[in-house]
Tab-separated table of C-alpha atoms in Angstrom:
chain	number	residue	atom	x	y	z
X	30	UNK	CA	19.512	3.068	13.004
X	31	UNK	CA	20.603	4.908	15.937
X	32	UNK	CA	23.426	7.454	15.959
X	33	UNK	CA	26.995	7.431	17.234
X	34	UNK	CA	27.684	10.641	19.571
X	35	UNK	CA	30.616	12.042	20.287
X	36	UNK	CA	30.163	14.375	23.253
X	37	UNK	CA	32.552	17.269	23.928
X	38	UNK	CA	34.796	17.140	26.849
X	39	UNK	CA	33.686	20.428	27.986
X	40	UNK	CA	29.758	18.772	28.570
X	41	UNK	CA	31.801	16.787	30.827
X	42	UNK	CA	34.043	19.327	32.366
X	43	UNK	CA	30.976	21.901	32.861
X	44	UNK	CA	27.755	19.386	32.923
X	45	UNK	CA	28.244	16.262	34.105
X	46	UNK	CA	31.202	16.415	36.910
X	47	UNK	CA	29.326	19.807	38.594
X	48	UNK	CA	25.761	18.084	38.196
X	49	UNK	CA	27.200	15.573	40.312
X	50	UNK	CA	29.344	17.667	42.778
X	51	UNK	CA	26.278	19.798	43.332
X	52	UNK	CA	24.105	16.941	44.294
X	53	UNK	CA	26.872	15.340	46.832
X	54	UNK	CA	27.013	18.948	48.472
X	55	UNK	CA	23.167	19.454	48.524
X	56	UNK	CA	22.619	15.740	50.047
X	57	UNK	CA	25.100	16.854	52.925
X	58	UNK	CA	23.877	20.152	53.656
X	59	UNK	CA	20.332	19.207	53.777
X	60	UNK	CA	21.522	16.338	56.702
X	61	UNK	CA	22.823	19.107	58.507
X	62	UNK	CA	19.841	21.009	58.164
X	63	UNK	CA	17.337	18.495	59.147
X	64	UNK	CA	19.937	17.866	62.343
X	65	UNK	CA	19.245	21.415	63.057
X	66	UNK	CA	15.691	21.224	62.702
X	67	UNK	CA	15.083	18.380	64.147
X	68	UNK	CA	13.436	19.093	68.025
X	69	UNK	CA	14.670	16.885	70.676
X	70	UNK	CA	11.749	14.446	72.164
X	71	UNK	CA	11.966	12.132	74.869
X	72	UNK	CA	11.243	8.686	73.440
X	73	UNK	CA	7.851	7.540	74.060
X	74	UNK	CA	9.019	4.158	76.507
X	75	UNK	CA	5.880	2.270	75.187
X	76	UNK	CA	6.689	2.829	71.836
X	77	UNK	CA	11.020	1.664	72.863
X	78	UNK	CA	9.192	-1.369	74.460
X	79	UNK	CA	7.723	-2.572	71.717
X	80	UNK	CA	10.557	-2.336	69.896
X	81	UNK	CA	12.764	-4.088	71.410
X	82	UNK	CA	10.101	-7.020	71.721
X	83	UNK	CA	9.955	-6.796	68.105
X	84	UNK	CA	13.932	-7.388	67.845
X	85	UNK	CA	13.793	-9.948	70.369
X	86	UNK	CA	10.831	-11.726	68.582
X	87	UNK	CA	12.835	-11.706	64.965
X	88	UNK	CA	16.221	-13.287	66.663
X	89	UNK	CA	13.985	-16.113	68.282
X	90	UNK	CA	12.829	-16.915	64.968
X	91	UNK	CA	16.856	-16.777	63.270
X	92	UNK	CA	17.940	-19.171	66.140
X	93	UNK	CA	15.313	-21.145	66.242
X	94	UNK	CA	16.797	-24.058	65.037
X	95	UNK	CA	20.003	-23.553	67.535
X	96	UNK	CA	17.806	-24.486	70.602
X	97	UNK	CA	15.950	-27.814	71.293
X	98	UNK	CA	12.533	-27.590	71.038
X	99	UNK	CA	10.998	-27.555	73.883
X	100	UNK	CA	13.160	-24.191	75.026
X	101	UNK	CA	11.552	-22.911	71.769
X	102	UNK	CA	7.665	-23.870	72.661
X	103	UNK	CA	8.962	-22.369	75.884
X	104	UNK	CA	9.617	-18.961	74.179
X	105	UNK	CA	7.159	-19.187	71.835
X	106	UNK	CA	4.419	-18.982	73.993
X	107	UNK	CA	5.982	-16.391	76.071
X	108	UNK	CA	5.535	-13.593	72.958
X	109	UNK	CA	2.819	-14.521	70.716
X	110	UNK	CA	0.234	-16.709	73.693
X	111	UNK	CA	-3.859	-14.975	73.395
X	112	UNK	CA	-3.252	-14.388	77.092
X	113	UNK	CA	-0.322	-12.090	77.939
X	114	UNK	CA	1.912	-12.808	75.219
X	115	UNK	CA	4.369	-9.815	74.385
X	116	UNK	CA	3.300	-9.667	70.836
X	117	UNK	CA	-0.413	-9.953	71.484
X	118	UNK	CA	-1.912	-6.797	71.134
X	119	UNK	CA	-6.080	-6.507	72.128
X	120	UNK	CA	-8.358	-5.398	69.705
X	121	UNK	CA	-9.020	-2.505	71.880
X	122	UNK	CA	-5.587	-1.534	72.801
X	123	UNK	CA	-5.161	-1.077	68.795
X	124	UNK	CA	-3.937	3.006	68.136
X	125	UNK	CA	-4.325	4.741	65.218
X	126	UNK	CA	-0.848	6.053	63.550
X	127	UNK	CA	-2.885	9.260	62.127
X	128	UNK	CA	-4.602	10.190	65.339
X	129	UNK	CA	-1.224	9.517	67.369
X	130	UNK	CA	0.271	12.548	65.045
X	131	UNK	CA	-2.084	14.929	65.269
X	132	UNK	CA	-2.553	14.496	68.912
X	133	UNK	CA	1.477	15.024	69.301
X	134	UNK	CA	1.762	18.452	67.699
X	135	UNK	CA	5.286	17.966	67.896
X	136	UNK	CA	5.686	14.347	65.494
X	137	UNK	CA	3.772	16.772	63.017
X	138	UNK	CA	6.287	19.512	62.856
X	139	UNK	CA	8.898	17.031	62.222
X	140	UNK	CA	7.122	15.241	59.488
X	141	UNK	CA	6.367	18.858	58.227
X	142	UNK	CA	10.375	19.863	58.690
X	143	UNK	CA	11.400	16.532	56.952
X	144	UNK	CA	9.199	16.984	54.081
X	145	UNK	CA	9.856	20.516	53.353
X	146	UNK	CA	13.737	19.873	53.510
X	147	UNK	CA	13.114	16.730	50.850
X	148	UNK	CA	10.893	19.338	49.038
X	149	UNK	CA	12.524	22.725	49.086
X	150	UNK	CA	16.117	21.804	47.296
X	151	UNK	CA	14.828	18.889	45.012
X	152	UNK	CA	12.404	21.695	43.687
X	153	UNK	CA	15.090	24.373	43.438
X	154	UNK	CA	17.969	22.233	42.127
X	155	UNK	CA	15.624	20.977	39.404
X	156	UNK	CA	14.612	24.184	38.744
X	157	UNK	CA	18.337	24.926	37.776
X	158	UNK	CA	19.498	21.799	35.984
X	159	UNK	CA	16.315	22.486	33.605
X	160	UNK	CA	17.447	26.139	33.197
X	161	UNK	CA	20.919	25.572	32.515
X	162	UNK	CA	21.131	22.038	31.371
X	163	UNK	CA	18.082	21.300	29.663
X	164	UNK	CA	19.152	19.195	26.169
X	165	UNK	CA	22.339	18.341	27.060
X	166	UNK	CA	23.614	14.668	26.069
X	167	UNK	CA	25.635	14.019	29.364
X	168	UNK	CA	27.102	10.805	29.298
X	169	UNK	CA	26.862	7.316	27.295
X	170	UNK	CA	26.471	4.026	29.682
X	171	UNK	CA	29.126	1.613	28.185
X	172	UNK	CA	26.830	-1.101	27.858
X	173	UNK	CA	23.787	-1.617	25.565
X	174	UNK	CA	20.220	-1.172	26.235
X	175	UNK	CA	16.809	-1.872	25.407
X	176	UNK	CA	14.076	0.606	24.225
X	177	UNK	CA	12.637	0.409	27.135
X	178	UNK	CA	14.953	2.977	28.924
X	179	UNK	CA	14.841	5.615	26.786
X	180	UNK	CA	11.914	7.461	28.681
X	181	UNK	CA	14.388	7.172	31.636
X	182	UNK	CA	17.571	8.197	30.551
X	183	UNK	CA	16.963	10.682	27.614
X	184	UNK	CA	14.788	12.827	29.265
X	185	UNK	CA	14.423	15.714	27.505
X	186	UNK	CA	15.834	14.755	24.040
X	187	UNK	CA	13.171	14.399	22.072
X	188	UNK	CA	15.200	12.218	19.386
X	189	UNK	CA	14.081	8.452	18.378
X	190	UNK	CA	17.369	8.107	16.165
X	191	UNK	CA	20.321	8.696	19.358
X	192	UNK	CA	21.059	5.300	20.679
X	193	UNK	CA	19.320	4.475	24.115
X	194	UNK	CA	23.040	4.326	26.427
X	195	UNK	CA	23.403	7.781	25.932
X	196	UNK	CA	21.843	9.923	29.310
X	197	UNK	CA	20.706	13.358	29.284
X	198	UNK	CA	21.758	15.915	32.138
X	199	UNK	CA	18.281	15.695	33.426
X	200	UNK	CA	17.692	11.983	33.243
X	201	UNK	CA	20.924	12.263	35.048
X	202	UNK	CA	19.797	14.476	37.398
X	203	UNK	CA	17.121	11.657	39.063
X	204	UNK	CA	19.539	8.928	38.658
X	205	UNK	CA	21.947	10.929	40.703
X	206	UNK	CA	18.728	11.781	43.207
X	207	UNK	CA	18.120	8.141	43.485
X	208	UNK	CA	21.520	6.546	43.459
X	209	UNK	CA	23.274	8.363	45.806
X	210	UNK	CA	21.944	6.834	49.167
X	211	UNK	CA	25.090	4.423	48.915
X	212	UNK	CA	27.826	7.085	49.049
X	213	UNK	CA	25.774	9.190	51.400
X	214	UNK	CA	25.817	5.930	53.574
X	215	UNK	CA	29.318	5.730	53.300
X	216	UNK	CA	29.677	9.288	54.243
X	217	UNK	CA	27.422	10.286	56.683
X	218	UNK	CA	26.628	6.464	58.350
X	219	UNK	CA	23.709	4.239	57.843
X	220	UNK	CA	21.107	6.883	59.601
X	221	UNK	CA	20.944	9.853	57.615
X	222	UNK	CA	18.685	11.857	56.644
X	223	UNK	CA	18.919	12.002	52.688
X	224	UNK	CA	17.172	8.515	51.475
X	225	UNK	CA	14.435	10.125	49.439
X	226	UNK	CA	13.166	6.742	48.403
X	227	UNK	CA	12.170	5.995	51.983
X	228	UNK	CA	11.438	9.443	52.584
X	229	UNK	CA	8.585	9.417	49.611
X	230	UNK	CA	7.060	6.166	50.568
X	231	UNK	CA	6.615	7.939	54.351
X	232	UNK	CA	4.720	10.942	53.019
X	233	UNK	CA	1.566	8.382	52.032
X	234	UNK	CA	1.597	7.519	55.387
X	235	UNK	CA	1.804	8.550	59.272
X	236	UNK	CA	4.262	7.591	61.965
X	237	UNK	CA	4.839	4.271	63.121
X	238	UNK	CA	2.413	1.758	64.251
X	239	UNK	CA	3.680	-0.551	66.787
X	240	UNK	CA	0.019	-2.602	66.572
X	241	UNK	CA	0.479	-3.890	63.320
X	242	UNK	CA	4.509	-4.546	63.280
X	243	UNK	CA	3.461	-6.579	66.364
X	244	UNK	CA	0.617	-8.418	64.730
X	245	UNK	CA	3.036	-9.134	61.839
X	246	UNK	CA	5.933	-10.368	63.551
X	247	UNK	CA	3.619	-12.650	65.812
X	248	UNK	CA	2.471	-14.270	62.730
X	249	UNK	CA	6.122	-14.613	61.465
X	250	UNK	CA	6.667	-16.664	64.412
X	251	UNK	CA	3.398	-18.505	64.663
X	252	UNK	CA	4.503	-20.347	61.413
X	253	UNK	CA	8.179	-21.305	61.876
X	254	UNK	CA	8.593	-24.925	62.056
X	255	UNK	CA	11.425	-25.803	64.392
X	256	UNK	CA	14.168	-28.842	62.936
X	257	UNK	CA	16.577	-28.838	65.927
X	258	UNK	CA	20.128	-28.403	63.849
X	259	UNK	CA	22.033	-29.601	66.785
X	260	UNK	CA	21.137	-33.263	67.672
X	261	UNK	CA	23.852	-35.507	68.570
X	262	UNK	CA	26.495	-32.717	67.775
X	263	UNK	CA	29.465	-34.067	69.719
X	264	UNK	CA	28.929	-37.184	68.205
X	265	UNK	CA	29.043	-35.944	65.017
X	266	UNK	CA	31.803	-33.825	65.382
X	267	UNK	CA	33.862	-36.691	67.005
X	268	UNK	CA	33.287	-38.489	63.585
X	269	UNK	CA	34.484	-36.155	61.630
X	270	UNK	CA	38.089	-35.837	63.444
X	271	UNK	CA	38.141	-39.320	63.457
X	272	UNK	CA	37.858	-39.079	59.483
X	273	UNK	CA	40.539	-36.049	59.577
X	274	UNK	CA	42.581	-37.699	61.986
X	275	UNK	CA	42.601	-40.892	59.422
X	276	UNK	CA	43.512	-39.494	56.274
């Protein structure tokens, strides 16, 4: 049976509340610090292009149904046609995300620069909370959980018998490290610089590659089926005041 806790307000006064202070402060200095660091390139026009293609290409297919369908053939064919079409991209033409980095010396430094400033702290400020923290019951979720979490948030407590809602200070450590890209939103705008989620599913890869966000978004629209939502609209419409004129 698992044990009742009762943590001391001074875990909360000197663990938890500083854990969490520390992390806000680190998450805003290191977007100020990848600001700094980051070198100022003119934007490769091909690469603007195709991105605005791209954002043209996704609001076809949201309104598709708001224009009759032979506008929307129309447009169709003028991005995804074999011929010229603006999301066509030749099998030749097709560039390689890893050789476009390392022949731009500069995209590499920044990768390097944004890497080592996701690195660097989360290395260091784990490197304290396990120093100073390690073993400390932090907090207690107020709502019951399943066995299954207990690798998650009691890590570091090597005890079967404490009941699964309670969190250790380094289990909340990573939940802090993970859950703060909503108030970092909030405070420093949609782009910033501290999602380390996104930022660790960039470091398998390298750059951007236009060909295939092309080649995906001209299948996107290659399979919409148009259903015109707007046939016989002012008819329809008149109906209905003539109902609400009636009652």
């Amino acid at each position: 049976m698992a044990e009742d806790l009762v943590l001391d307000t001074a875990i909360r006064d000197w663990v938890l509340i500083p854990l969490s202070v520390v992390m806000v402060l680190i998450g805003v200095l290191r977007y100020f610090v990848s600001k700094l660091m980051r070198s100022d390139q003119v934007p490769d026009l091909k690469i603007v292009k195709e991105g605005q293609v791209i954002i043209r290409a996704r609001n076809l297919r949201a309104a598709a149904n708001f224009i009759p369908a032979k506008s929307f053939r129309a447009r169709k064919h003028y991005y995804s046609n074999e011929e010229n079409g603006l999301l066509h991209v030749p099998k030749g033409q097709a560039q390689n995300p890893q050789a476009q980095m390392f022949s731009d010396p500069n995209m590499a430094m920044d990768m390097m620069k944004k890497n080592l400033s996701m690195i660097i702290p989360q290395t260091l400020t784990f490197a304290w909370v396990n120093f100073f923290f390690s073993g400390f019951v932090a907090a207690k979720i107020p709502f019951p959980l399943t066995q299954r979490f207990r690798a998650m948030l009691q890590n570091g407590i090597d005890l079967s018998t404490v009941d699964v809602s309670y969190v250790s200070s380094r289990s909340w450590y990573f939940l802090n490290l993970f859950g703060l890209r909503g108030l970092f939103s909030l405070i420093l705008g949609e782009d910033n610089a501290t999602d380390d989620t996104q930022r660790m599913m960039q470091m398998g890869g390298f750059g951007f590659d236009p060909t295939r966000s092309l080649g995906a978004e001209k299948d996107n629209l290659d399979i919409v089926q148009h259903d015109w939502a707007l046939p016989k609209f002012e008819q329809r419409a008149e109906s209905v005041l003539k109902k609400l004129v009636q009652k």
